[in-house]
PDB file of C-alpha atoms in Angstrom:
ATOM      1  CA  MET A 244      18.227 -19.041  10.609  1.00  0.00           C
ATOM      2  CA  ASN A 245      17.312 -15.762   9.007  1.00  0.00           C
ATOM      3  CA  ARG A 246      15.324 -17.614   6.400  1.00  0.00           C
ATOM      4  CA  LYS A 247      13.486 -19.734   8.881  1.00  0.00           C
ATOM      5  CA  ILE A 248      12.440 -16.787  11.007  1.00  0.00           C
ATOM      6  CA  GLY A 249      12.190 -13.996   8.397  1.00  0.00           C
ATOM      7  CA  ILE A 250      10.045 -15.487   5.649  1.00  0.00           C
ATOM      8  CA  PRO A 251       7.198 -16.617   7.959  1.00  0.00           C
ATOM      9  CA  LEU A 252       7.303 -13.256   9.723  1.00  0.00           C
ATOM     10  CA  PHE A 253       7.246 -11.402   6.461  1.00  0.00           C
ATOM     11  CA  CYS A 254       4.332 -13.451   5.235  1.00  0.00           C
ATOM     12  CA  ALA A 255       2.398 -12.861   8.399  1.00  0.00           C
ATOM     13  CA  THR A 256       3.026  -9.065   7.910  1.00  0.00           C
ATOM     14  CA  ALA A 257       1.540  -9.443   4.379  1.00  0.00           C
ATOM     15  CA  PHE A 258      -1.441 -11.314   5.777  1.00  0.00           C
ATOM     16  CA  LEU A 259      -2.223  -8.674   8.360  1.00  0.00           C
ATOM     17  CA  GLN A 260      -1.765  -5.860   5.891  1.00  0.00           C
ATOM     18  CA  GLY A 261      -4.201  -7.577   3.533  1.00  0.00           C
ATOM     19  CA  MET A 262      -6.843  -7.410   6.163  1.00  0.00           C
ATOM     20  CA  VAL A 263      -8.488  -4.224   5.059  1.00  0.00           C
ATOM     21  CA  PHE A 264     -11.844  -4.602   6.637  1.00  0.00           C
ATOM     22  CA  TYR A 265     -13.345  -1.537   5.068  1.00  0.00           C
ATOM     23  CA  GLY A 266     -12.385  -2.881   1.592  1.00  0.00           C
ATOM     24  CA  PRO A 267     -15.947  -3.953   0.691  1.00  0.00           C
ATOM     25  CA  ILE A 268     -17.277  -0.489   1.474  1.00  0.00           C
ATOM     26  CA  ALA A 269     -14.341   1.683   0.526  1.00  0.00           C
ATOM     27  CA  THR A 270     -16.490   4.111  -1.506  1.00  0.00           C
ATOM     28  CA  LEU A 271     -19.511   4.149   0.862  1.00  0.00           C
ATOM     29  CA  TYR A 272     -17.094   4.670   3.810  1.00  0.00           C
ATOM     30  CA  ARG A 273     -15.733   7.787   2.144  1.00  0.00           C
ATOM     31  CA  GLN A 274     -19.153   9.118   1.134  1.00  0.00           C
ATOM     32  CA  ALA A 275     -20.401   8.576   4.655  1.00  0.00           C
ATOM     33  CA  ARG A 276     -17.547  10.861   5.791  1.00  0.00           C
ATOM     34  CA  GLY A 277     -18.445  13.638   3.368  1.00  0.00           C
ATOM     35  CA  VAL A 278     -16.356  12.812   0.289  1.00  0.00           C
ATOM     36  CA  SER A 279     -17.864  12.697  -3.247  1.00  0.00           C
ATOM     37  CA  VAL A 280     -16.987  10.301  -5.990  1.00  0.00           C
ATOM     38  CA  PHE A 281     -15.329  13.070  -7.904  1.00  0.00           C
ATOM     39  CA  GLN A 282     -13.184  14.012  -4.822  1.00  0.00           C
ATOM     40  CA  ILE A 283     -12.216  10.270  -4.475  1.00  0.00           C
ATOM     41  CA  THR A 284     -10.935  10.235  -8.038  1.00  0.00           C
ATOM     42  CA  LEU A 285      -9.135  13.533  -7.565  1.00  0.00           C
ATOM     43  CA  ILE A 286      -7.426  12.212  -4.403  1.00  0.00           C
ATOM     44  CA  GLU A 287      -6.382   9.079  -6.295  1.00  0.00           C
ATOM     45  CA  SER A 288      -4.837  11.170  -9.083  1.00  0.00           C
ATOM     46  CA  ILE A 289      -2.884  13.319  -6.683  1.00  0.00           C
ATOM     47  CA  SER A 290      -1.750  10.172  -4.807  1.00  0.00           C
ATOM     48  CA  LEU A 291      -0.469   8.558  -7.962  1.00  0.00           C
ATOM     49  CA  ALA A 292       1.576  11.651  -8.940  1.00  0.00           C
ATOM     50  CA  CYS A 293       3.114  11.797  -5.401  1.00  0.00           C
ATOM     51  CA  LEU A 294       3.902   8.035  -5.485  1.00  0.00           C
ATOM     52  CA  ILE A 295       5.789   8.378  -8.770  1.00  0.00           C
ATOM     53  CA  ALA A 296       7.611  11.541  -7.462  1.00  0.00           C
ATOM     54  CA  LEU A 297       8.826   9.748  -4.345  1.00  0.00           C
ATOM     55  CA  GLU A 298      10.206   6.603  -5.995  1.00  0.00           C
ATOM     56  CA  ILE A 299      13.729   7.933  -6.490  1.00  0.00           C
ATOM     57  CA  PRO A 300      14.105   9.598  -3.078  1.00  0.00           C
ATOM     58  CA  TRP A 301      12.973   6.433  -1.317  1.00  0.00           C
ATOM     59  CA  GLY A 302      15.406   4.431  -3.317  1.00  0.00           C
ATOM     60  CA  TYR A 303      18.220   6.676  -2.165  1.00  0.00           C
ATOM     61  CA  VAL A 304      17.031   6.335   1.484  1.00  0.00           C
ATOM     62  CA  ALA A 305      16.853   2.548   1.198  1.00  0.00           C
ATOM     63  CA  ASP A 306      20.456   2.393  -0.122  1.00  0.00           C
ATOM     64  CA  ARG A 307      21.569   4.495   2.857  1.00  0.00           C
ATOM     65  CA  ILE A 308      19.713   2.852   5.831  1.00  0.00           C
ATOM     66  CA  GLY A 309      19.130  -0.753   4.515  1.00  0.00           C
ATOM     67  CA  TYR A 310      16.057  -2.782   3.641  1.00  0.00           C
ATOM     68  CA  ARG A 311      14.936  -3.667   7.117  1.00  0.00           C
ATOM     69  CA  ARG A 312      14.953  -0.088   8.471  1.00  0.00           C
ATOM     70  CA  THR A 313      13.193   1.077   5.322  1.00  0.00           C
ATOM     71  CA  LEU A 314      10.491  -1.556   5.803  1.00  0.00           C
ATOM     72  CA  ALA A 315      10.102  -0.611   9.464  1.00  0.00           C
ATOM     73  CA  ALA A 316       9.790   3.121   8.689  1.00  0.00           C
ATOM     74  CA  CYS A 317       7.219   2.448   5.937  1.00  0.00           C
ATOM     75  CA  ASN A 318       5.153   0.173   8.184  1.00  0.00           C
ATOM     76  CA  VAL A 319       5.069   2.718  10.950  1.00  0.00           C
ATOM     77  CA  LEU A 320       3.747   5.317   8.531  1.00  0.00           C
ATOM     78  CA  TYR A 321       1.373   2.662   7.133  1.00  0.00           C
ATOM     79  CA  PHE A 322      -0.070   2.160  10.580  1.00  0.00           C
ATOM     80  CA  LEU A 323      -0.445   5.933  11.155  1.00  0.00           C
ATOM     81  CA  SER A 324      -2.136   6.336   7.769  1.00  0.00           C
ATOM     82  CA  LYS A 325      -4.780   3.831   8.822  1.00  0.00           C
ATOM     83  CA  ILE A 326      -5.433   5.884  11.978  1.00  0.00           C
ATOM     84  CA  VAL A 327      -5.864   9.000   9.890  1.00  0.00           C
ATOM     85  CA  PHE A 328      -8.252   7.083   7.516  1.00  0.00           C
ATOM     86  CA  TRP A 329     -10.293   5.825  10.519  1.00  0.00           C
ATOM     87  CA  ARG A 330     -10.747   9.313  11.944  1.00  0.00           C
ATOM     88  CA  ALA A 331     -10.829  11.257   8.623  1.00  0.00           C
ATOM     89  CA  GLU A 332     -13.718  13.614   7.836  1.00  0.00           C
ATOM     90  CA  GLY A 333     -14.045  15.354   4.460  1.00  0.00           C
ATOM     91  CA  PHE A 334     -11.669  15.948   1.506  1.00  0.00           C
ATOM     92  CA  GLY A 335      -8.673  17.132   3.546  1.00  0.00           C
ATOM     93  CA  GLY A 336      -8.580  14.088   5.913  1.00  0.00           C
ATOM     94  CA  PHE A 337      -8.736  11.586   3.137  1.00  0.00           C
ATOM     95  CA  LEU A 338      -6.236  13.442   1.037  1.00  0.00           C
ATOM     96  CA  LEU A 339      -3.745  13.375   3.921  1.00  0.00           C
ATOM     97  CA  GLU A 340      -4.258   9.608   4.335  1.00  0.00           C
ATOM     98  CA  ARG A 341      -3.646   9.065   0.671  1.00  0.00           C
ATOM     99  CA  LEU A 342      -0.541  11.198   0.599  1.00  0.00           C
ATOM    100  CA  MET A 343       0.837   9.164   3.534  1.00  0.00           C
ATOM    101  CA  LEU A 344      -0.074   6.022   1.634  1.00  0.00           C
ATOM    102  CA  SER A 345       1.777   7.258  -1.453  1.00  0.00           C
ATOM    103  CA  ALA A 346       4.950   7.704   0.682  1.00  0.00           C
ATOM    104  CA  VAL A 347       4.485   4.223   2.079  1.00  0.00           C
ATOM    105  CA  LEU A 348       3.980   2.522  -1.300  1.00  0.00           C
ATOM    106  CA  SER A 349       6.889   4.282  -2.978  1.00  0.00           C
ATOM    107  CA  GLY A 350       9.075   3.244  -0.064  1.00  0.00           C
ATOM    108  CA  LEU A 351       7.951  -0.389  -0.132  1.00  0.00           C
ATOM    109  CA  SER A 352       8.202  -0.569  -3.890  1.00  0.00           C
ATOM    110  CA  GLY A 353      11.233  -2.771  -4.714  1.00  0.00           C
ATOM    111  CA  CYS A 354      12.347  -2.782  -1.113  1.00  0.00           C
ATOM    112  CA  ASP A 355       9.969  -5.523  -0.038  1.00  0.00           C
ATOM    113  CA  SER A 356      10.858  -7.779  -2.940  1.00  0.00           C
ATOM    114  CA  ALA A 357      14.595  -7.049  -2.473  1.00  0.00           C
ATOM    115  CA  TYR A 358      14.329  -7.923   1.192  1.00  0.00           C
ATOM    116  CA  LEU A 359      12.415 -11.180   0.534  1.00  0.00           C
ATOM    117  CA  PHE A 360      14.917 -12.160  -2.193  1.00  0.00           C
ATOM    118  CA  SER A 361      17.783 -11.621   0.304  1.00  0.00           C
ATOM    119  CA  LEU A 362      16.098 -13.852   2.865  1.00  0.00           C
ATOM    120  CA  ALA A 363      15.172 -16.619   0.440  1.00  0.00           C
ATOM    121  CA  GLY A 364      18.155 -16.677  -1.910  1.00  0.00           C
ATOM    122  CA  GLU A 365      17.936 -17.216  -5.652  1.00  0.00           C
ATOM    123  CA  GLY A 366      17.051 -20.892  -5.441  1.00  0.00           C
ATOM    124  CA  GLU A 367      13.945 -20.456  -3.193  1.00  0.00           C
ATOM    125  CA  SER A 368      12.903 -16.958  -4.307  1.00  0.00           C
ATOM    126  CA  GLN A 369       9.908 -18.105  -6.388  1.00  0.00           C
ATOM    127  CA  LYS A 370       8.501 -20.153  -3.621  1.00  0.00           C
ATOM    128  CA  ALA A 371       8.938 -17.285  -1.167  1.00  0.00           C
ATOM    129  CA  PHE A 372       7.360 -14.696  -3.407  1.00  0.00           C
ATOM    130  CA  GLY A 373       4.390 -17.107  -4.091  1.00  0.00           C
ATOM    131  CA  ALA A 374       3.936 -17.535  -0.265  1.00  0.00           C
ATOM    132  CA  TYR A 375       4.114 -13.718   0.248  1.00  0.00           C
ATOM    133  CA  GLU A 376       1.483 -12.925  -2.434  1.00  0.00           C
ATOM    134  CA  ALA A 377      -0.762 -15.722  -1.241  1.00  0.00           C
ATOM    135  CA  SER A 378      -0.601 -14.407   2.338  1.00  0.00           C
ATOM    136  CA  ALA A 379      -1.657 -10.960   1.278  1.00  0.00           C
ATOM    137  CA  THR A 380      -4.632 -12.323  -0.777  1.00  0.00           C
ATOM    138  CA  ALA A 381      -5.568 -14.571   2.083  1.00  0.00           C
ATOM    139  CA  GLY A 382      -5.695 -11.627   4.451  1.00  0.00           C
ATOM    140  CA  LEU A 383      -7.941  -9.670   2.078  1.00  0.00           C
ATOM    141  CA  VAL A 384     -10.330 -12.637   1.696  1.00  0.00           C
ATOM    142  CA  ALA A 385     -10.403 -13.180   5.450  1.00  0.00           C
ATOM    143  CA  ALA A 386     -11.218  -9.529   6.141  1.00  0.00           C
ATOM    144  CA  SER A 387     -13.945  -9.520   3.554  1.00  0.00           C
ATOM    145  CA  LEU A 388     -15.549 -12.692   5.107  1.00  0.00           C
ATOM    146  CA  LEU A 389     -15.316 -11.193   8.625  1.00  0.00           C
ATOM    147  CA  PHE A 390     -16.857  -7.946   7.431  1.00  0.00           C
ATOM    148  CA  SER A 391     -19.944  -9.865   6.024  1.00  0.00           C
ATOM    149  CA  THR A 392     -20.292 -12.136   9.036  1.00  0.00           C
ATOM    150  CA  ALA A 393     -19.088 -10.235  12.067  1.00  0.00           C
ATOM    151  CA  VAL A 394     -18.752  -6.535  11.432  1.00  0.00           C
ATOM    152  CA  GLY A 395     -22.209  -6.327   9.857  1.00  0.00           C
ATOM    153  CA  GLY A 396     -21.868  -3.010   7.975  1.00  0.00           C
ATOM    154  CA  ASP A 397     -20.473  -0.999  10.938  1.00  0.00           C
ATOM    155  CA  PHE A 398     -18.242   1.473   9.096  1.00  0.00           C
ATOM    156  CA  ASP A 399     -16.405   2.746  12.238  1.00  0.00           C
ATOM    157  CA  ALA A 400     -15.679  -0.837  13.407  1.00  0.00           C
ATOM    158  CA  ALA A 401     -14.324  -1.754  10.009  1.00  0.00           C
ATOM    159  CA  GLY A 402     -11.891   1.235  10.150  1.00  0.00           C
ATOM    160  CA  PHE A 403     -10.819   0.400  13.739  1.00  0.00           C
ATOM    161  CA  LEU A 404     -10.220  -3.286  13.095  1.00  0.00           C
ATOM    162  CA  THR A 405      -8.030  -2.298  10.004  1.00  0.00           C
ATOM    163  CA  VAL A 406      -6.040  -0.036  12.431  1.00  0.00           C
ATOM    164  CA  LEU A 407      -5.540  -3.019  14.819  1.00  0.00           C
ATOM    165  CA  SER A 408      -4.440  -5.282  11.974  1.00  0.00           C
ATOM    166  CA  TYR A 409      -1.906  -2.821  10.616  1.00  0.00           C
ATOM    167  CA  GLY A 410      -0.665  -2.088  14.135  1.00  0.00           C
ATOM    168  CA  ALA A 411       0.070  -5.795  14.586  1.00  0.00           C
ATOM    169  CA  ALA A 412       1.862  -5.866  11.185  1.00  0.00           C
ATOM    170  CA  MET A 413       3.985  -2.916  12.354  1.00  0.00           C
ATOM    171  CA  VAL A 414       5.002  -4.719  15.474  1.00  0.00           C
ATOM    172  CA  LEU A 415       5.988  -7.841  13.570  1.00  0.00           C
ATOM    173  CA  THR A 416       8.170  -5.697  11.273  1.00  0.00           C
ATOM    174  CA  PHE A 417      10.413  -4.830  14.292  1.00  0.00           C
ATOM    175  CA  PHE A 418      11.262  -8.565  14.684  1.00  0.00           C
ATOM    176  CA  LEU A 419      12.334  -9.108  11.084  1.00  0.00           C
ATOM    177  CA  PRO A 420      15.965 -10.213  10.830  1.00  0.00           C
ATOM    178  CA  GLU A 421      18.681  -8.187   9.174  1.00  0.00           C
ATOM    179  CA  VAL A 422      19.832  -9.041   5.666  1.00  0.00           C
ATOM    180  CA  PRO A 423      22.996  -7.971   3.883  1.00  0.00           C
ATOM    181  CA  PRO A 424      22.784  -4.265   3.108  1.00  0.00           C
ATOM    182  CA  PRO A 425      22.368  -3.060  -0.586  1.00  0.00           C
ATOM    183  CA  ALA A 426      25.500  -2.133  -2.293  1.00  0.00           C
ATOM    184  CA  ARG A 427      25.987   1.584  -1.791  1.00  0.00           C
ATOM    185  CA  ARG A 428      26.812   3.791  -4.702  1.00  0.00           C
ATOM    186  CA  SER A 429      29.315   6.633  -4.147  1.00  0.00           C
ATOM    187  CA  ALA A 430      27.216   9.143  -6.179  1.00  0.00           C
ATOM    188  CA  GLY A 431      25.049  11.508  -4.265  1.00  0.00           C
ATOM    189  CA  PHE A 432      21.304  11.883  -4.678  1.00  0.00           C
ATOM    190  CA  GLY A 433      21.597  14.789  -7.120  1.00  0.00           C
ATOM    191  CA  THR A 434      23.900  12.900  -9.348  1.00  0.00           C
ATOM    192  CA  ARG A 435      21.759   9.851  -9.381  1.00  0.00           C
ATOM    193  CA  ALA A 436      18.610  11.866  -9.974  1.00  0.00           C
ATOM    194  CA  GLY A 437      20.291  13.400 -12.949  1.00  0.00           C
ATOM    195  CA  GLU A 438      21.311  10.000 -14.309  1.00  0.00           C
ATOM    196  CA  ALA A 439      17.752   8.769 -13.987  1.00  0.00           C
ATOM    197  CA  ALA A 440      16.451  11.872 -15.787  1.00  0.00           C
ATOM    198  CA  ARG A 441      18.957  11.295 -18.620  1.00  0.00           C
ATOM    199  CA  GLU A 442      18.036   7.665 -18.886  1.00  0.00           C
ATOM    200  CA  VAL A 443      14.338   8.592 -19.082  1.00  0.00           C
ATOM    201  CA  TRP A 444      15.017  11.196 -21.742  1.00  0.00           C
ATOM    202  CA  ASP A 445      17.006   8.700 -23.824  1.00  0.00           C
ATOM    203  CA  ASN A 446      14.157   6.165 -23.577  1.00  0.00           C
ATOM    204  CA  ARG A 447      11.132   8.419 -24.201  1.00  0.00           C
ATOM    205  CA  ARG A 448       9.096   5.715 -25.868  1.00  0.00           C
ATOM    206  CA  PHE A 449       9.501   3.464 -22.870  1.00  0.00           C
ATOM    207  CA  LEU A 450       8.452   6.378 -20.678  1.00  0.00           C
ATOM    208  CA  LEU A 451       5.211   6.453 -22.685  1.00  0.00           C
ATOM    209  CA  PHE A 452       4.752   2.756 -22.035  1.00  0.00           C
ATOM    210  CA  LEU A 453       5.270   3.318 -18.238  1.00  0.00           C
ATOM    211  CA  ALA A 454       2.768   6.184 -18.306  1.00  0.00           C
ATOM    212  CA  ALA A 455       0.162   3.952 -20.107  1.00  0.00           C
ATOM    213  CA  ALA A 456       0.689   1.187 -17.613  1.00  0.00           C
ATOM    214  CA  ALA A 457       0.297   3.579 -14.672  1.00  0.00           C
ATOM    215  CA  LEU A 458      -2.895   5.006 -16.157  1.00  0.00           C
ATOM    216  CA  LEU A 459      -4.207   1.473 -16.859  1.00  0.00           C
ATOM    217  CA  THR A 460      -3.494   0.374 -13.279  1.00  0.00           C
ATOM    218  CA  GLU A 461      -5.056   3.446 -11.842  1.00  0.00           C
ATOM    219  CA  SER A 462      -8.154   3.043 -14.031  1.00  0.00           C
ATOM    220  CA  ASN A 463      -8.458  -0.575 -12.938  1.00  0.00           C
ATOM    221  CA  GLN A 464      -8.189   0.533  -9.250  1.00  0.00           C
ATOM    222  CA  THR A 465     -10.837   3.204  -9.671  1.00  0.00           C
ATOM    223  CA  ILE A 466     -13.301   0.948 -11.550  1.00  0.00           C
ATOM    224  CA  THR A 467     -12.924  -2.316  -9.495  1.00  0.00           C
ATOM    225  CA  VAL A 468     -12.541  -0.700  -6.023  1.00  0.00           C
ATOM    226  CA  PHE A 469     -14.530   2.498  -6.066  1.00  0.00           C
ATOM    227  CA  LEU A 470     -17.097   2.611  -8.944  1.00  0.00           C
ATOM    228  CA  SER A 471     -18.079  -1.047  -8.711  1.00  0.00           C
ATOM    229  CA  GLN A 472     -19.427  -0.560  -5.289  1.00  0.00           C
ATOM    230  CA  LEU A 473     -21.775   2.145  -6.442  1.00  0.00           C
ATOM    231  CA  GLN A 474     -23.131  -0.229  -9.128  1.00  0.00           C
ATOM    232  CA  TYR A 475     -23.570  -2.948  -6.538  1.00  0.00           C
ATOM    233  CA  VAL A 476     -25.683  -0.749  -4.316  1.00  0.00           C
ATOM    234  CA  ARG A 477     -27.571   0.640  -7.335  1.00  0.00           C
ATOM    235  CA  GLY A 478     -28.435  -2.984  -8.309  1.00  0.00           C
ATOM    236  CA  GLY A 479     -29.898  -3.648  -4.914  1.00  0.00           C
ATOM    237  CA  GLY A 480     -27.069  -5.696  -3.424  1.00  0.00           C
ATOM    238  CA  GLY A 481     -26.489  -4.687   0.143  1.00  0.00           C
ATOM    239  CA  ALA A 482     -28.753  -1.656  -0.296  1.00  0.00           C
ATOM    240  CA  ARG A 483     -30.348  -1.875   3.185  1.00  0.00           C
ATOM    241  CA  ARG A 484     -27.033  -2.274   4.904  1.00  0.00           C
ATOM    242  CA  ALA A 485     -25.621   0.659   2.950  1.00  0.00           C
ATOM    243  CA  GLU A 486     -28.658   2.878   3.873  1.00  0.00           C
ATOM    244  CA  LEU A 487     -28.360   2.065   7.491  1.00  0.00           C
ATOM    245  CA  ALA A 488     -24.677   2.808   7.554  1.00  0.00           C
ATOM    246  CA  LEU A 489     -25.067   6.119   5.651  1.00  0.00           C
TER     247      LEU A 489
END
């Protein structure tokens, strides 16, 4: 029963959270609210550092309260972060939104896949993960199409519709079924953090690989999401719409 209810609900949540209506104008949206491109990249750098720093604490919390409660807490914060984004003005507002998002993503990291694996079981896990990723991508595509055909360059409406989508995703999270809790370790947070630090120190070359992967991912995010939109406008694509919105 858990599998029949949980997997479709979880995929529906992924679809709704993929519907970021301001995605096609993420850079222009921020510029219209008083944030420069340099400030955008600075916010992204701070966000990445916070995300990495919160990975271990969130893992400890997930072990204590379970996957479902962790997902619910993260999705509540996810919803609140979209409200902050929608109403943000200037560097401080968008920095706050990104810090909230860092807390969300570090909490969901590993927890969402562990929860889905618990629902699907080892034999059906690949199929479940495929459906989950496809749902998120479908949500993003649907939001982009709706932005082009219905929203029509209205920045405020794009932010508000994203808030509604994430609010619906948050509500669905409350109906997710319970799964067996993760095995708890007797060691406290300080002990586990020390163990992780020692493992990192003993595998310093692997740490360099992780740092390089993180920088590559962040560079890809900055270029494909933020800088590419500036080039699109500079080339004349959507220029009139951007001028009207700005």
